[in-house]
Short mmCIF file of C-alpha atoms in Angstrom, two decimals:
data_model
loop_
_atom_site.label_atom_id
_atom_site.label_comp_id
_atom_site.label_asym_id
_atom_site.label_seq_id
_atom_site.Cartn_x
_atom_site.Cartn_y
_atom_site.Cartn_z
CA MET F 11 90.65 108.74 93.67
CA PRO F 12 89.87 105.02 93.41
CA CYS F 13 91.79 102.53 95.51
CA ASP F 14 91.69 98.84 96.36
CA LEU F 15 89.89 98.57 99.70
CA SER F 16 90.04 94.79 99.94
CA LEU F 17 92.43 94.63 102.92
CA TYR F 18 92.67 97.92 104.81
CA LEU F 19 95.14 98.06 107.70
CA VAL F 20 94.57 100.57 110.51
CA THR F 21 97.75 100.88 112.54
CA ASP F 22 98.03 100.77 116.31
CA ALA F 23 101.39 101.89 117.69
CA ALA F 24 100.98 99.99 120.98
CA LEU F 25 100.11 96.71 119.29
CA CYS F 26 103.03 97.13 116.89
CA ALA F 27 105.48 98.08 119.64
CA GLU F 28 107.41 94.81 119.74
CA ALA F 29 108.10 94.52 116.01
CA GLY F 30 107.92 98.24 115.26
CA LEU F 31 105.29 100.06 113.25
CA GLU F 32 107.24 100.26 110.00
CA ALA F 33 108.32 96.61 110.11
CA THR F 34 104.72 95.59 110.80
CA VAL F 35 103.39 97.65 107.89
CA GLU F 36 106.09 96.39 105.53
CA ALA F 37 105.34 92.75 106.38
CA ALA F 38 101.59 93.27 106.18
CA VAL F 39 101.82 94.90 102.74
CA LYS F 40 103.91 91.97 101.51
CA GLY F 41 101.14 89.74 102.83
CA GLY F 42 98.46 91.53 100.84
CA VAL F 43 97.37 94.72 102.64
CA THR F 44 96.06 97.18 100.03
CA VAL F 45 95.57 100.36 102.12
CA VAL F 46 97.41 101.59 105.22
CA GLN F 47 95.82 104.05 107.62
CA LEU F 48 98.06 105.73 110.19
CA ARG F 49 96.02 106.10 113.37
CA ASP F 50 97.43 107.37 116.65
CA LYS F 51 95.20 109.22 119.09
CA HIS F 52 98.07 110.08 121.45
CA ALA F 53 101.00 111.22 119.29
CA SER F 54 101.59 114.88 118.56
CA ASP F 55 101.02 116.22 115.07
CA GLU F 56 104.77 116.65 114.66
CA ALA F 57 105.49 113.03 115.58
CA MET F 58 102.73 111.80 113.29
CA ILE F 59 104.01 113.87 110.38
CA GLU F 60 107.46 112.31 110.72
CA GLN F 61 105.95 108.83 111.05
CA ALA F 62 103.75 109.42 108.00
CA LYS F 63 106.74 110.54 105.94
CA ARG F 64 108.61 107.36 106.90
CA LEU F 65 105.62 105.24 105.91
CA LYS F 66 105.27 107.10 102.60
CA ARG F 67 108.88 106.23 101.79
CA LEU F 68 108.30 102.63 102.82
CA LEU F 69 105.17 102.36 100.63
CA ALA F 70 106.74 104.03 97.59
CA GLY F 71 106.33 101.79 94.55
CA THR F 72 103.83 99.45 96.20
CA HIS F 73 100.67 101.24 94.95
CA VAL F 74 99.41 101.04 98.55
CA PRO F 75 98.05 104.45 99.62
CA LEU F 76 98.71 105.98 103.01
CA ILE F 77 95.62 107.42 104.72
CA ILE F 78 95.79 109.53 107.89
CA ASN F 79 93.15 109.10 110.57
CA ASP F 80 91.47 112.37 111.62
CA ARG F 81 94.51 114.69 111.57
CA LEU F 82 93.99 116.95 108.56
CA ALA F 83 97.13 118.96 109.29
CA VAL F 84 99.18 115.75 109.35
CA ALA F 85 97.73 114.57 106.04
CA VAL F 86 98.56 117.88 104.37
CA ALA F 87 102.05 118.31 105.84
CA SER F 88 103.16 114.72 105.25
CA GLY F 89 101.96 114.42 101.67
CA ALA F 90 99.79 111.43 102.56
CA ASP F 91 97.40 110.06 99.95
CA GLY F 92 94.30 110.89 101.94
CA LEU F 93 92.36 111.24 105.16
CA HIS F 94 89.75 109.25 107.05
CA VAL F 95 87.40 111.06 109.41
CA GLY F 96 84.79 109.99 111.94
CA GLN F 97 81.46 111.59 112.71
CA SER F 98 82.97 113.94 115.30
CA ASP F 99 86.26 114.68 113.48
CA THR F 100 87.16 117.26 110.85
CA ALA F 101 84.23 118.19 108.60
CA VAL F 102 84.29 116.47 105.21
CA LEU F 103 83.93 119.76 103.32
CA GLU F 104 86.87 121.31 105.19
CA ALA F 105 88.97 118.22 104.54
CA ARG F 106 88.16 118.11 100.84
CA GLU F 107 88.93 121.80 100.39
CA ALA F 108 92.30 121.41 102.13
CA LEU F 109 93.30 118.15 100.45
CA GLY F 110 92.13 118.87 96.92
CA PRO F 111 90.18 116.69 94.50
CA GLN F 112 92.78 113.96 94.02
CA ALA F 113 93.14 112.91 97.67
CA ILE F 114 91.35 109.86 99.03
CA LEU F 115 88.71 110.84 101.59
CA GLY F 116 86.75 108.40 103.72
CA LEU F 117 84.09 108.75 106.41
CA SER F 118 82.96 106.39 109.19
CA ILE F 119 79.25 105.52 109.06
CA ASN F 120 77.27 103.64 111.70
CA THR F 121 73.61 104.36 110.83
CA LEU F 122 71.34 105.00 107.87
CA ALA F 123 70.73 108.51 109.21
CA GLN F 124 74.47 109.25 109.13
CA LEU F 125 74.62 107.89 105.59
CA ARG F 126 71.72 110.09 104.47
CA ASP F 127 73.44 113.15 105.95
CA ALA F 128 76.87 112.37 104.51
CA PRO F 129 78.23 114.60 101.72
CA ILE F 130 78.58 111.64 99.36
CA ALA F 131 79.83 113.70 96.42
CA LEU F 132 82.93 114.73 98.39
CA LEU F 133 83.85 111.22 99.54
CA ASP F 134 85.68 108.31 97.90
CA TYR F 135 84.61 105.55 100.27
CA VAL F 136 82.90 104.91 103.60
CA GLY F 137 83.90 102.78 106.57
CA LEU F 138 80.91 100.84 107.88
CA GLY F 139 80.70 99.47 111.40
CA PRO F 140 81.69 98.46 113.90
CA ILE F 141 80.55 94.97 112.93
CA PHE F 142 81.46 93.66 116.39
CA ALA F 143 82.47 95.32 119.65
CA THR F 144 86.24 95.67 119.74
CA ALA F 145 88.87 96.57 122.31
CA SER F 146 90.88 98.41 119.64
CA LYS F 147 88.55 101.38 119.90
CA GLN F 148 87.08 102.10 123.32
CA ASP F 149 84.54 104.73 122.20
CA HIS F 150 83.06 102.86 119.27
CA ALA F 151 79.39 103.12 118.30
CA ARG F 152 76.93 100.27 118.66
CA PRO F 153 77.89 97.13 116.70
CA ILE F 154 75.80 96.63 113.54
CA GLY F 155 76.58 93.00 112.71
CA PHE F 156 76.51 91.61 109.18
CA GLU F 157 72.82 92.34 108.71
CA GLY F 158 73.40 96.00 109.54
CA LEU F 159 76.39 96.02 107.21
CA ALA F 160 74.32 94.65 104.34
CA GLU F 161 71.60 97.24 104.96
CA LEU F 162 74.10 100.10 104.85
CA VAL F 163 75.84 98.72 101.77
CA ARG F 164 72.52 98.51 99.89
CA ALA F 165 71.82 102.16 100.69
CA CYS F 166 75.33 103.45 99.92
CA PRO F 167 76.43 104.49 96.42
CA LEU F 168 80.11 104.52 97.41
CA PRO F 169 82.64 101.71 97.85
CA SER F 170 82.66 100.54 101.45
CA VAL F 171 84.97 98.82 103.89
CA ALA F 172 83.70 96.95 106.95
CA ILE F 173 85.46 97.44 110.29
CA GLY F 174 85.20 96.33 113.90
CA GLY F 175 86.45 93.07 115.38
CA LEU F 176 86.89 91.35 112.03
CA LYS F 177 89.12 88.34 111.49
CA ALA F 178 90.15 86.35 108.42
CA GLN F 179 87.28 83.90 108.88
CA HIS F 180 84.77 86.72 108.38
CA ALA F 181 85.87 87.48 104.81
CA ALA F 182 83.06 85.52 103.18
CA GLN F 183 80.38 87.22 105.31
CA VAL F 184 81.75 90.67 104.54
CA SER F 185 81.79 89.85 100.84
CA ALA F 186 78.25 88.45 100.99
CA ALA F 187 77.08 91.69 102.59
CA GLY F 188 78.45 93.55 99.58
CA ALA F 189 81.33 95.51 101.12
CA GLN F 190 84.43 95.96 98.98
CA GLY F 191 86.82 95.17 101.80
CA MET F 192 87.71 94.66 105.43
CA ALA F 193 89.52 97.06 107.74
CA VAL F 194 91.45 95.47 110.57
CA ILE F 195 93.66 96.54 113.46
CA SER F 196 94.52 93.84 115.99
CA ALA F 197 94.04 90.97 113.53
CA ILE F 198 97.29 92.10 111.91
CA CYS F 199 99.02 94.63 114.21
CA GLY F 200 98.58 92.41 117.25
CA GLN F 201 99.92 89.25 115.66
CA PRO F 202 103.42 87.77 115.98
CA ASP F 203 103.71 87.42 112.18
CA PRO F 204 101.94 90.31 110.38
CA TYR F 205 102.86 88.86 106.98
CA ARG F 206 101.09 85.57 107.62
CA ALA F 207 98.23 87.36 109.38
CA ALA F 208 97.63 89.49 106.28
CA LEU F 209 98.07 86.50 103.99
CA ALA F 210 95.28 84.67 105.85
CA PHE F 211 92.82 87.35 104.71
CA ARG F 212 93.85 86.85 101.09
CA ALA F 213 93.46 83.06 101.12
CA PRO F 214 90.59 81.76 98.94
#
C-alpha cells in the first residue's frame, strides 16, 4: 500500500506528556505530517490498542495512515493501517501473513547486509538509519550519516525514510541522499508548538 513518507512522525508519550499525545498528533498533522507511527515501549498491549483506536478516529479523513511500532497484536486489534518492525522484532513474514496484503509494512535497516537479507517483496518501505546518535532511542545501532544513507538508498528498491536525530535543517541533505522522507520524534513531539515544528519541515 503506497503512502506519502515525506514527514513521518514517531510518537513518544513522555515527550508529548505536557500537551497530550492526541493534541500533539493533531497539531503535527495540521502542520504537514504525512504518517503517524504509535511507538510506546512501556505501555501494555491493551493500553496501546485503546490509544491506537483514538488516534485512528482522530486521523479519519486526513489520509494520514497510522502505523504501529513492533506490536503486531496491537496493529491487528486496533485496525491500524500498518506495522513497523525492527531487526529484532516480529518477523516480516509473520507480520505480513497476519496483516494481509493491503497493510503498510516497514522494516528498519542499518546495514547493506540487513538490506540484502530483507524480504523486500513483503515490505512497502524501509526506515534507514540512525543518521545521527539520538537520545530518543537508547539502543540504536551505529549512526550511518548522510553518506551511509545515500549508499543504502542506492541499493534499495523500496521507498525509504531516514531517521535518527534529524531536524528541519537536514531536509535538503536527506533529499539529496535520495530518501523519500524523514522520520522524526523529538523534533516534533518535544517541541512547545508541534504545528509550527512540523511546518518547519515543509518549508521550501
